[in-house]
Amino acid sequence: MTTVQTDTDTDSKNQTDLERGRDAELKALAEQAGRDLEDASALEILQWAVDAFGKQFCVTSSMEDAVVAHLASRARPGVDVVFLDTGYHFEETIGTRDAVEAVMDVNVITLTPRQTVAEQDAEYGPKLHDRNPDLCCALRKVKPLEAGLTKYSAWATGLRRDESPTRANTPVVGWDEKRRKVKISPIARWTQDDVDAYVTEHGVLTNPLLMDGYASVGCAPCTRRVLEGEDARAGRWAGRAKTECGLHG
Ligand code: SF4
């Protein structure tokens, strides 16, 4: 397993004309693929991605489950699977990451923030997640991911349209303007039943917390079990207006 401590700030202001031209081409490619692949299977979407981008393609995983990593490894054995270790994960999440690395044909890359939790506490005060979760997510998730994705042209996520209203329009392939990458969501059209069926059929690893009342697994201080009738992401930043960490906005 590779661990990369991230410290690079990406800066779109310094784009060259060549880079702007390349981005325009990638954006057009992504938008066309989004239309062409809307009815394709998840495996077909990922096959398109690995054919189009080769080693410049990766999967990101929160280690809630390994469904997209499993699908991608069928399309391209040894595919890079990027995991953000915020320093605040449940031990079950780290255990799932380690199990994925051990049993699946993937290359797990763990990204860590520039600062440890102790260093962040020293600079910003303890429990920044309680006082300013947007800043905490920016420091521990958004910036590390942006730095970690610089070597890729395309990344895949496990976003699904049925998870929450904010994800209802997720394209299967689209353009990530913030990171200037092609963003692939191969299971965007899936339901929870589709995920469960795939997990059962292929014996895919899942985070044990999913069997313990958690429907969506994030950092421990910002995740609680969901109540009956709540949507899958209701246990994330519960009691706050915040619904996303900024990785998908
Ligand atoms: Fe910090 Fe919570 Fe965001 Fe994790 S989810 S980075 S602990 S605010």
CSV table of C-alpha atoms and ligand atoms in Angstrom, one decimal:
chain,number,residue,atom,x,y,z
A,1,MET,CA,0.0,0.0,0.0
A,2,THR,CA,1.2,3.5,-0.8
A,3,THR,CA,0.6,6.4,1.6
A,4,VAL,CA,1.0,9.9,0.2
A,5,GLN,CA,1.0,13.0,2.5
A,6,THR,CA,-0.4,15.8,0.4
A,7,ASP,CA,0.9,19.3,0.5
A,8,THR,CA,0.4,20.6,-3.0
A,9,ASP,CA,-2.1,23.4,-3.7
A,10,THR,CA,-3.6,23.2,-7.2
A,11,ASP,CA,-4.0,26.6,-8.8
A,12,SER,CA,-6.3,27.0,-11.8
A,13,LYS,CA,-5.3,30.6,-12.2
A,14,ASN,CA,-2.0,29.6,-13.6
A,15,GLN,CA,-3.4,27.5,-16.4
A,16,THR,CA,-1.6,27.7,-19.8
A,17,ASP,CA,-3.5,28.0,-23.1
A,18,LEU,CA,-2.4,24.4,-23.8
A,19,GLU,CA,-4.0,23.2,-20.6
A,20,ARG,CA,-7.1,25.2,-21.3
A,21,GLY,CA,-7.4,23.6,-24.7
A,22,ARG,CA,-6.8,20.1,-23.2
A,23,ASP,CA,-9.5,20.8,-20.6
A,24,ALA,CA,-12.0,21.9,-23.3
A,25,GLU,CA,-11.4,18.6,-25.1
A,26,LEU,CA,-11.8,16.5,-22.0
A,27,LYS,CA,-15.0,18.4,-21.0
A,28,ALA,CA,-16.5,17.8,-24.4
A,29,LEU,CA,-15.5,14.1,-24.3
A,30,ALA,CA,-17.0,13.8,-20.8
A,31,GLU,CA,-20.3,15.4,-21.7
A,32,GLN,CA,-20.7,13.3,-24.8
A,33,ALA,CA,-19.9,10.1,-22.9
A,34,GLY,CA,-22.4,11.2,-20.2
A,35,ARG,CA,-25.1,11.2,-22.9
A,36,ASP,CA,-23.9,8.1,-24.7
A,37,LEU,CA,-23.4,6.0,-21.6
A,38,GLU,CA,-26.5,7.0,-19.7
A,39,ASP,CA,-28.1,3.6,-20.2
A,40,ALA,CA,-24.9,1.5,-20.1
A,41,SER,CA,-24.1,-0.9,-17.3
A,42,ALA,CA,-21.7,0.1,-14.6
A,43,LEU,CA,-19.0,-2.2,-16.0
A,44,GLU,CA,-19.4,-0.8,-19.5
A,45,ILE,CA,-19.0,2.7,-18.1
A,46,LEU,CA,-15.8,1.7,-16.3
A,47,GLN,CA,-14.5,-0.2,-19.3
A,48,TRP,CA,-15.0,3.0,-21.3
A,49,ALA,CA,-13.0,4.9,-18.6
A,50,VAL,CA,-10.1,2.6,-18.5
A,51,ASP,CA,-9.9,2.4,-22.3
A,52,ALA,CA,-10.0,6.2,-22.6
A,53,PHE,CA,-7.6,7.1,-19.7
A,54,GLY,CA,-5.5,4.0,-18.9
A,55,LYS,CA,-3.2,4.7,-15.9
A,56,GLN,CA,-4.6,8.3,-15.7
A,57,PHE,CA,-7.8,6.9,-14.3
A,58,CYS,CA,-8.4,6.1,-10.6
A,59,VAL,CA,-11.3,5.1,-8.3
A,60,THR,CA,-11.8,7.0,-5.0
A,61,SER,CA,-13.3,5.0,-2.2
A,62,SER,CA,-14.6,6.0,1.3
A,63,MET,CA,-14.3,2.3,2.3
A,64,GLU,CA,-18.0,2.2,3.0
A,65,ASP,CA,-18.0,-0.7,0.6
A,66,ALA,CA,-15.8,-1.8,-2.2
A,67,VAL,CA,-18.4,-2.1,-4.9
A,68,VAL,CA,-16.9,0.5,-7.4
A,69,ALA,CA,-13.4,-0.7,-6.6
A,70,HIS,CA,-14.5,-4.3,-7.4
A,71,LEU,CA,-16.2,-3.2,-10.6
A,72,ALA,CA,-13.1,-1.2,-11.7
A,73,SER,CA,-10.8,-4.1,-10.9
A,74,ARG,CA,-12.8,-6.2,-13.3
A,75,ALA,CA,-12.4,-3.6,-16.0
A,76,ARG,CA,-8.7,-3.1,-15.2
A,77,PRO,CA,-6.9,-5.4,-12.7
A,78,GLY,CA,-4.6,-3.4,-10.5
A,79,VAL,CA,-6.5,-0.2,-10.8
A,80,ASP,CA,-5.5,2.6,-8.5
A,81,VAL,CA,-8.0,3.0,-5.6
A,82,VAL,CA,-7.5,6.3,-3.7
A,83,PHE,CA,-8.6,6.5,0.0
A,84,LEU,CA,-8.5,9.7,2.0
A,85,ASP,CA,-7.3,9.0,5.5
A,86,THR,CA,-8.6,12.1,7.4
A,87,GLY,CA,-7.2,10.9,10.8
A,88,TYR,CA,-10.8,10.8,12.1
A,89,HIS,CA,-12.0,7.5,10.6
A,90,PHE,CA,-13.7,4.6,12.5
A,91,GLU,CA,-11.3,1.7,13.0
A,92,GLU,CA,-13.7,-0.4,11.0
A,93,THR,CA,-13.1,1.9,8.0
A,94,ILE,CA,-9.3,1.5,8.2
A,95,GLY,CA,-9.9,-2.3,8.6
A,96,THR,CA,-12.0,-2.3,5.5
A,97,ARG,CA,-9.2,-0.4,3.6
A,98,ASP,CA,-6.7,-3.0,4.8
A,99,ALA,CA,-8.9,-5.9,3.8
A,100,VAL,CA,-9.5,-4.4,0.3
A,101,GLU,CA,-5.7,-4.1,-0.2
A,102,ALA,CA,-5.2,-7.6,1.0
A,103,VAL,CA,-7.8,-9.5,-1.0
A,104,MET,CA,-8.6,-7.4,-4.2
A,105,ASP,CA,-6.6,-6.9,-7.3
A,106,VAL,CA,-6.3,-3.2,-6.8
A,107,ASN,CA,-3.5,-0.7,-5.9
A,108,VAL,CA,-4.7,1.2,-2.7
A,109,ILE,CA,-3.2,4.7,-2.4
A,110,THR,CA,-3.9,6.4,1.0
A,111,LEU,CA,-3.8,10.2,1.0
A,112,THR,CA,-3.2,12.0,4.2
A,113,PRO,CA,-3.7,15.7,4.9
A,114,ARG,CA,-0.7,18.0,5.3
A,115,GLN,CA,-1.2,18.2,9.1
A,116,THR,CA,-1.9,15.4,11.6
A,117,VAL,CA,-5.0,15.9,13.8
A,118,ALA,CA,-2.6,17.0,16.6
A,119,GLU,CA,-0.9,19.6,14.4
A,120,GLN,CA,-4.3,20.9,13.2
A,121,ASP,CA,-5.5,21.1,16.8
A,122,ALA,CA,-2.4,23.1,17.7
A,123,GLU,CA,-3.0,25.6,14.9
A,124,TYR,CA,-6.8,25.9,14.9
A,125,GLY,CA,-7.8,24.6,18.3
A,126,PRO,CA,-9.3,21.2,19.2
A,127,LYS,CA,-12.5,19.8,17.6
A,128,LEU,CA,-12.5,22.0,14.6
A,129,HIS,CA,-15.1,19.6,13.1
A,130,ASP,CA,-17.6,20.9,15.8
A,131,ARG,CA,-16.8,24.6,15.3
A,132,ASN,CA,-16.1,24.9,11.6
A,133,PRO,CA,-16.8,21.6,9.8
A,134,ASP,CA,-16.4,23.3,6.4
A,135,LEU,CA,-12.9,24.3,7.2
A,136,CYS,CA,-12.1,20.9,8.7
A,137,CYS,CA,-13.4,19.2,5.5
A,138,ALA,CA,-11.4,21.6,3.4
A,139,LEU,CA,-8.2,20.8,5.2
A,140,ARG,CA,-8.6,17.1,5.7
A,141,LYS,CA,-10.6,16.1,2.6
A,142,VAL,CA,-10.9,18.6,-0.2
A,143,LYS,CA,-7.3,19.9,-0.4
A,144,PRO,CA,-5.7,16.4,-0.1
A,145,LEU,CA,-7.9,15.0,-2.8
A,146,GLU,CA,-7.2,17.9,-5.1
A,147,ALA,CA,-3.5,17.3,-4.6
A,148,GLY,CA,-3.8,13.5,-4.9
A,149,LEU,CA,-5.7,13.7,-8.2
A,150,THR,CA,-3.3,15.9,-10.0
A,151,LYS,CA,-1.6,12.9,-11.8
A,152,TYR,CA,-5.0,11.6,-13.1
A,153,SER,CA,-7.3,12.8,-15.9
A,154,ALA,CA,-10.4,11.0,-14.7
A,155,TRP,CA,-11.7,9.7,-11.4
A,156,ALA,CA,-14.6,7.4,-10.4
A,157,THR,CA,-16.8,7.8,-7.4
A,158,GLY,CA,-19.6,5.7,-5.8
A,159,LEU,CA,-22.2,8.5,-6.0
A,160,ARG,CA,-25.8,7.4,-6.5
A,161,ARG,CA,-28.8,9.5,-7.4
A,162,ASP,CA,-31.0,7.9,-4.8
A,163,GLU,CA,-28.8,8.8,-1.9
A,164,SER,CA,-30.0,12.4,-1.4
A,165,PRO,CA,-31.7,15.2,-3.3
A,166,THR,CA,-28.3,16.9,-3.8
A,167,ARG,CA,-27.2,13.8,-5.8
A,168,ALA,CA,-30.3,13.3,-7.8
A,169,ASN,CA,-28.8,14.7,-11.1
A,170,THR,CA,-25.4,13.0,-10.9
A,171,PRO,CA,-24.3,12.2,-14.5
A,172,VAL,CA,-22.7,8.8,-15.1
A,173,VAL,CA,-19.9,10.7,-16.8
A,174,GLY,CA,-19.4,14.5,-16.4
A,175,TRP,CA,-16.9,17.2,-16.1
A,176,ASP,CA,-15.5,18.2,-12.6
A,177,GLU,CA,-14.9,21.9,-13.1
A,178,LYS,CA,-13.3,22.4,-9.7
A,179,ARG,CA,-10.6,19.8,-10.3
A,180,ARG,CA,-10.6,19.9,-14.1
A,181,LYS,CA,-11.0,16.2,-14.4
A,182,VAL,CA,-13.5,13.8,-16.0
A,183,LYS,CA,-15.7,12.5,-13.2
A,184,ILE,CA,-17.3,9.0,-13.5
A,185,SER,CA,-20.1,7.8,-11.4
A,186,PRO,CA,-20.7,4.3,-12.8
A,187,ILE,CA,-23.4,3.3,-10.2
A,188,ALA,CA,-25.3,6.7,-10.3
A,189,ARG,CA,-28.4,4.9,-11.5
A,190,TRP,CA,-28.2,2.1,-9.0
A,191,THR,CA,-30.5,1.8,-6.0
A,192,GLN,CA,-29.5,0.4,-2.5
A,193,ASP,CA,-31.1,-2.9,-3.6
A,194,ASP,CA,-28.8,-3.0,-6.7
A,195,VAL,CA,-25.8,-2.4,-4.4
A,196,ASP,CA,-26.9,-5.1,-2.0
A,197,ALA,CA,-27.4,-7.6,-4.9
A,198,TYR,CA,-24.0,-6.9,-6.3
A,199,VAL,CA,-22.3,-7.3,-2.9
A,200,THR,CA,-24.1,-10.7,-2.4
A,201,GLU,CA,-23.4,-11.9,-5.9
A,202,HIS,CA,-19.7,-11.1,-5.9
A,203,GLY,CA,-18.9,-11.4,-2.1
A,204,VAL,CA,-17.7,-7.8,-2.1
A,205,LEU,CA,-16.2,-6.4,1.1
A,206,THR,CA,-18.3,-3.9,3.0
A,207,ASN,CA,-17.7,-1.8,6.1
A,208,PRO,CA,-19.0,-3.7,9.2
A,209,LEU,CA,-20.7,-0.4,10.4
A,210,LEU,CA,-23.3,-0.9,7.6
A,211,MET,CA,-24.5,-3.9,9.7
A,212,ASP,CA,-24.6,-1.7,12.8
A,213,GLY,CA,-27.2,1.0,11.9
A,214,TYR,CA,-25.0,3.2,9.8
A,215,ALA,CA,-26.2,3.8,6.3
A,216,SER,CA,-23.4,6.1,5.2
A,217,VAL,CA,-19.9,6.0,6.8
A,218,GLY,CA,-17.8,9.1,7.1
A,219,CYS,CA,-15.5,10.5,9.9
A,220,ALA,CA,-16.4,9.3,13.4
A,221,PRO,CA,-17.1,12.7,14.9
A,222,CYS,CA,-19.5,13.6,12.1
A,223,THR,CA,-21.4,10.4,11.6
A,224,ARG,CA,-24.2,8.8,13.5
A,225,ARG,CA,-26.6,5.9,12.9
A,226,VAL,CA,-29.7,6.6,10.8
A,227,LEU,CA,-33.2,6.4,12.2
A,228,GLU,CA,-36.0,4.5,10.5
A,229,GLY,CA,-37.3,6.5,7.5
A,230,GLU,CA,-34.3,8.8,7.2
A,231,ASP,CA,-32.4,9.0,3.9
A,232,ALA,CA,-29.0,7.3,3.7
A,233,ARG,CA,-27.0,10.4,4.4
A,234,ALA,CA,-29.1,11.8,7.3
A,235,GLY,CA,-26.5,10.5,9.7
A,236,ARG,CA,-23.7,12.7,8.3
A,237,TRP,CA,-23.3,16.1,10.1
A,238,ALA,CA,-26.7,15.5,11.7
A,239,GLY,CA,-28.2,18.6,13.1
A,240,ARG,CA,-26.3,20.9,10.8
A,241,ALA,CA,-27.2,22.4,7.4
A,242,LYS,CA,-24.1,20.7,6.0
A,243,THR,CA,-24.8,17.7,3.7
A,244,GLU,CA,-21.6,17.3,1.7
A,245,CYS,CA,-18.0,17.6,2.5
A,246,GLY,CA,-17.0,19.5,-0.6
A,247,LEU,CA,-15.5,16.6,-2.6
A,248,HIS,CA,-18.6,16.5,-4.8
A,249,GLY,CA,-19.6,20.2,-5.0
B,1,SF4,FE1,-13.5,17.0,9.7
B,1,SF4,FE2,-16.0,15.9,10.1
B,1,SF4,FE3,-15.2,16.8,7.7
B,1,SF4,FE4,-14.1,14.6,8.8
B,1,SF4,S1,-16.2,14.9,8.1
B,1,SF4,S2,-13.0,16.2,7.7
B,1,SF4,S3,-14.0,15.2,11.0
B,1,SF4,S4,-15.6,18.1,9.5
